[in-house]
PDB file of C-alpha atoms in Angstrom:
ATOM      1  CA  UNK U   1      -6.434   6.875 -61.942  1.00 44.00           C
ATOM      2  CA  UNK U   2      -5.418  10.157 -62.554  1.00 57.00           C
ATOM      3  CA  UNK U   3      -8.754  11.813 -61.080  1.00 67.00           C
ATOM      4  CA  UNK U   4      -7.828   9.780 -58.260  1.00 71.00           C
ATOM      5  CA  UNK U   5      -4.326  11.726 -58.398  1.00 88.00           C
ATOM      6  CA  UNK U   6      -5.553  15.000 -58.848  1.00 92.00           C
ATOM      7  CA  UNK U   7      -7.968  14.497 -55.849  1.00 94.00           C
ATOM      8  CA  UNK U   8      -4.870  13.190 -53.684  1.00 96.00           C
ATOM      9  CA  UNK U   9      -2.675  16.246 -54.409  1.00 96.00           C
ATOM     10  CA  UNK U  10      -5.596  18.653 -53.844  1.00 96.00           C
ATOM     11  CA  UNK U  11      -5.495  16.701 -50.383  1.00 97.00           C
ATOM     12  CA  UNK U  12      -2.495  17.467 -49.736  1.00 98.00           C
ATOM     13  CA  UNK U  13      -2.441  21.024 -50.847  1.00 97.00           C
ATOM     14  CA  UNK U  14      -4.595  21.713 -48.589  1.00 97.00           C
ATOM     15  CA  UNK U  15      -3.354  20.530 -45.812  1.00 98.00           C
ATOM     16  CA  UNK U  16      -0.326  22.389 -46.483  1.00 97.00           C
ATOM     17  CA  UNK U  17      -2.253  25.318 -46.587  1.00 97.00           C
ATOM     18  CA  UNK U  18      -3.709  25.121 -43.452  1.00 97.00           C
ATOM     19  CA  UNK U  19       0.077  23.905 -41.828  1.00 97.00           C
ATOM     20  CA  UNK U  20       0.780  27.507 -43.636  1.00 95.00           C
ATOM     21  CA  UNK U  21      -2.094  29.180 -42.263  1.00 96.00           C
ATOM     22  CA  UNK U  22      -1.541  28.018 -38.328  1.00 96.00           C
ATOM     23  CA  UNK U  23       2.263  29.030 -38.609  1.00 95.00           C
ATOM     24  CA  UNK U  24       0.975  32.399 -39.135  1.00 95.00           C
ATOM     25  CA  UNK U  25      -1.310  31.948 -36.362  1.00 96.00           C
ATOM     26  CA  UNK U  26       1.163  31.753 -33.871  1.00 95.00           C
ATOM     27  CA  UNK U  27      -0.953  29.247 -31.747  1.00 95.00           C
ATOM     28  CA  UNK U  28       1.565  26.868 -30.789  1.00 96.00           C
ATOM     29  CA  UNK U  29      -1.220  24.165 -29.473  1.00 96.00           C
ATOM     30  CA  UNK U  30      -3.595  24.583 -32.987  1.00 96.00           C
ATOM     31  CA  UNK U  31      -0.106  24.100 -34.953  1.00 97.00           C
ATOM     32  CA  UNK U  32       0.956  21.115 -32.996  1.00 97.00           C
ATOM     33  CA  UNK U  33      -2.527  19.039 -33.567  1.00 98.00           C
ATOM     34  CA  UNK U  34      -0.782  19.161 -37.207  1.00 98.00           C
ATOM     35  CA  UNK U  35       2.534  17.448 -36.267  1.00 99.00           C
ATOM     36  CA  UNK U  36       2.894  14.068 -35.520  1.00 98.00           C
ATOM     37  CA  UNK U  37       3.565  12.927 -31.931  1.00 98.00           C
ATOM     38  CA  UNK U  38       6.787  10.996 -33.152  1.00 98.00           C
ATOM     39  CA  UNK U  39       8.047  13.709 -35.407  1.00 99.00           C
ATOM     40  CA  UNK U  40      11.619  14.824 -36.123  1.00 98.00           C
ATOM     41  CA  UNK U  41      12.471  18.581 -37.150  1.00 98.00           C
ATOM     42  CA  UNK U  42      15.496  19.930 -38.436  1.00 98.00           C
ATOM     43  CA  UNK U  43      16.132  23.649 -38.590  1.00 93.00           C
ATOM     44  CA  UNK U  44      19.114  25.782 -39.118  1.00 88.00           C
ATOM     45  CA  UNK U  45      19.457  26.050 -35.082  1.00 88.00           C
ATOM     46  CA  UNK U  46      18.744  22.315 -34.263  1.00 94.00           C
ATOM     47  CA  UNK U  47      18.121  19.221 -34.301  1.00 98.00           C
ATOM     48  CA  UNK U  48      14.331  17.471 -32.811  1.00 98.00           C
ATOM     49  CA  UNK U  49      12.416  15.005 -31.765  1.00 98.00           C
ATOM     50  CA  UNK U  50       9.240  15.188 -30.416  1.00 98.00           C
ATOM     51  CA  UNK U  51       6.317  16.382 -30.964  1.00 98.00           C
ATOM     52  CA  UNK U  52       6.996  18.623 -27.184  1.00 98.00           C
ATOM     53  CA  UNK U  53      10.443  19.275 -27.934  1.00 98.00           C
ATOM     54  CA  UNK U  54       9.401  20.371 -31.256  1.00 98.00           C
ATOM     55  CA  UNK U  55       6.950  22.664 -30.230  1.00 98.00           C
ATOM     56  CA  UNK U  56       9.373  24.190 -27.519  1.00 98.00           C
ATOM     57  CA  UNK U  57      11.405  25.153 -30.674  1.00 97.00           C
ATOM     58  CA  UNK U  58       8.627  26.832 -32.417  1.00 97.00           C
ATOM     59  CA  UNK U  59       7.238  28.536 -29.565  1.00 97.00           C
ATOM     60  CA  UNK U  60      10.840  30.376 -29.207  1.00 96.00           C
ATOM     61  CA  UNK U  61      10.694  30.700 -32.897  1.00 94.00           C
ATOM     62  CA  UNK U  62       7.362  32.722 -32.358  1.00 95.00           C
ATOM     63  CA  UNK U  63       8.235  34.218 -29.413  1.00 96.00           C
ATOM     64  CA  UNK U  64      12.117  35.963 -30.837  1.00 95.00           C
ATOM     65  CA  UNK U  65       9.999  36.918 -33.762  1.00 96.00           C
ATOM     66  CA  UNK U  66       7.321  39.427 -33.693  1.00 95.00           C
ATOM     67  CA  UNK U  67       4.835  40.380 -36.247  1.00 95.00           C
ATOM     68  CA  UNK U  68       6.253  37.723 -38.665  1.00 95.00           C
ATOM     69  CA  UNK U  69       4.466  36.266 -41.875  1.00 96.00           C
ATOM     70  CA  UNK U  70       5.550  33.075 -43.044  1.00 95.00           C
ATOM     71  CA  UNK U  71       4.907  31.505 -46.932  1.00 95.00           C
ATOM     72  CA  UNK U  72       5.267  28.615 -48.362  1.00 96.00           C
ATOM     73  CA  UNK U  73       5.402  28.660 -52.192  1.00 96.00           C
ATOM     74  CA  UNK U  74       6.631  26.013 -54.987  1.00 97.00           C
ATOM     75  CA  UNK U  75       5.642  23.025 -53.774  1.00 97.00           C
ATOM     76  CA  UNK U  76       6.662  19.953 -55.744  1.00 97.00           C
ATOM     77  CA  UNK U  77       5.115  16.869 -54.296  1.00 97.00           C
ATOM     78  CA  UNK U  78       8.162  13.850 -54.386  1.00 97.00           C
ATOM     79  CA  UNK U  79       5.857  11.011 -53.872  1.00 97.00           C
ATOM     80  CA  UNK U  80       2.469  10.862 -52.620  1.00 97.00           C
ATOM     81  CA  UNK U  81       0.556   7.675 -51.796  1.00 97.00           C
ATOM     82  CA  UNK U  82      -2.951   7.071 -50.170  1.00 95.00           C
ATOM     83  CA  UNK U  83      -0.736   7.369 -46.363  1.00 97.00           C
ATOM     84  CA  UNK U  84       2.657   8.892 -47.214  1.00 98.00           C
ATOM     85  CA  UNK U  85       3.863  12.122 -48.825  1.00 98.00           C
ATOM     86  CA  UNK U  86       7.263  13.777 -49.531  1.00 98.00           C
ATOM     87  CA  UNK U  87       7.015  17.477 -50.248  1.00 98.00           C
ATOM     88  CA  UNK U  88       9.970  19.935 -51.298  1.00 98.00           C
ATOM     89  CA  UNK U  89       9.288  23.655 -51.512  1.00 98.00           C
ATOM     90  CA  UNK U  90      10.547  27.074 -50.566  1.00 98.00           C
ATOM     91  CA  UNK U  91       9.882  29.581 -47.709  1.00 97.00           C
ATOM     92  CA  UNK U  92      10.038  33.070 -46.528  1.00 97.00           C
ATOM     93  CA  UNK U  93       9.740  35.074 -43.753  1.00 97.00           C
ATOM     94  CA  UNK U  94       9.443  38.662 -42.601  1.00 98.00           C
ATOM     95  CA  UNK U  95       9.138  40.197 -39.071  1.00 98.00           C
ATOM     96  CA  UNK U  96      10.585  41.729 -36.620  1.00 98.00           C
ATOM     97  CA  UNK U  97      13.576  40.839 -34.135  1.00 96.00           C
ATOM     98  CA  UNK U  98      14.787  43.458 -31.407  1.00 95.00           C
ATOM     99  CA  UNK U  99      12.497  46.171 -33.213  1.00 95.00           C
ATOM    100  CA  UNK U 100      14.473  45.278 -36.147  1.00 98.00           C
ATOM    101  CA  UNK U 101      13.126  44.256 -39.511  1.00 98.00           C
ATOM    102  CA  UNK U 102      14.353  41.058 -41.067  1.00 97.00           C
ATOM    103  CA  UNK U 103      13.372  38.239 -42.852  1.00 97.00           C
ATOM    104  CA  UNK U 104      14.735  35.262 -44.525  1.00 96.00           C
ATOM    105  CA  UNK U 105      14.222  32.512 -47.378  1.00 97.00           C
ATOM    106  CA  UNK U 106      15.092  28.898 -47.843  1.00 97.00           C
ATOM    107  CA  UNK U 107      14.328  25.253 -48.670  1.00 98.00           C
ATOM    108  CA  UNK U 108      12.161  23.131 -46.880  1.00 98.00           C
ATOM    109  CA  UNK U 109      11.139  19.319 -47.280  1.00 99.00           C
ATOM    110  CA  UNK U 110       7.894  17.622 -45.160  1.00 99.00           C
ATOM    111  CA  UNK U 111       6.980  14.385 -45.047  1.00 99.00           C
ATOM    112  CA  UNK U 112       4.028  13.342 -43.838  1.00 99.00           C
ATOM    113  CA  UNK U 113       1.603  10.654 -42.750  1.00 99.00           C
ATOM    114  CA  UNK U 114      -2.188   9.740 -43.022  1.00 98.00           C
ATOM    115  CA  UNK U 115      -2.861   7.970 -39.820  1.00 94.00           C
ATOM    116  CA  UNK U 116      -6.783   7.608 -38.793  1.00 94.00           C
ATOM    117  CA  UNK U 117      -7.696   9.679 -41.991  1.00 95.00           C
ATOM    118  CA  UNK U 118      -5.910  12.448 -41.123  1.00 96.00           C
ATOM    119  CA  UNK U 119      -2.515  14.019 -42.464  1.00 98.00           C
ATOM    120  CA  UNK U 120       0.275  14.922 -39.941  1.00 98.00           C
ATOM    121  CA  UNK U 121       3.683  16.206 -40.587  1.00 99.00           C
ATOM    122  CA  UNK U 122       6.414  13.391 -39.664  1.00 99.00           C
ATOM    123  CA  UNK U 123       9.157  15.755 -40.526  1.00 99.00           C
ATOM    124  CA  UNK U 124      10.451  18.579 -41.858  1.00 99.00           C
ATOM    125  CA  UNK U 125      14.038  19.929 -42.550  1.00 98.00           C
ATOM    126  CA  UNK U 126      13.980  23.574 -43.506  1.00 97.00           C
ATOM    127  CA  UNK U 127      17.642  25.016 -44.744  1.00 95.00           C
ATOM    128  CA  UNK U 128      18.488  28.290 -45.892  1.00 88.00           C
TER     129      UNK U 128
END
């Protein structure tokens, strides 16, 4: 059982890395193939629902900040089941707004789905 575990969270590490790695990409349509199409996203600014409204909201995210690098780093894994994960963990940012550096830090929680074999993000709540 446990290999079975340990194999499971490696899973799932890894697709957080790569969720990590696109956000830094700042390729709006490679980040979205990530997120399901029914998922719900809360952030400091708003509330949604989605996966196009959602992905309006990040694209202005990328767009108002230039330059920035996002990370992902504590991640404690609620629950995690052959087709359902809870995640909590924290984030920062850097980059730059109006030629103006500044960056931020919070908490975020992701849950996510296995649908067809692979994992997608059903939703996410990031707070500062």
């Amino acid at each position: 059982m446990e290999n079975r575990t340990d194999a499971l969270l490696a899973e799932l590490d890894a697709f957080m890395a790569e969720y990590d790695k696109r956000t830094n990409a700042h390729d709006v349509n490679r980040w979205r193939e990530l997120v399901a199409d029914d998922a719900t996203y809360w952030f400091t600014d708003g509330s949604f629902e989605g996966i196009d409204a959602i992905t309006d909201a990040v694209q202005r995210t990328f767009d108002e900040i230039q330059d920035e690098v996002y990370t992902i780093s504590d991640l404690h894994w609620v629950c995690a089941s052959a087709d359902c994960a809870v995640v909590r963990y924290r984030f920062h940012w850097v980059g730059y707004t109006n030629g103006q550096r500044r960056e931020g830090q919070g908490r975020g929680t992701n849950a996510m789905i296995k649908e067809n074999g692979r994992w997608q993000m059903i939703h996410e709540h990031l707070s500062a």
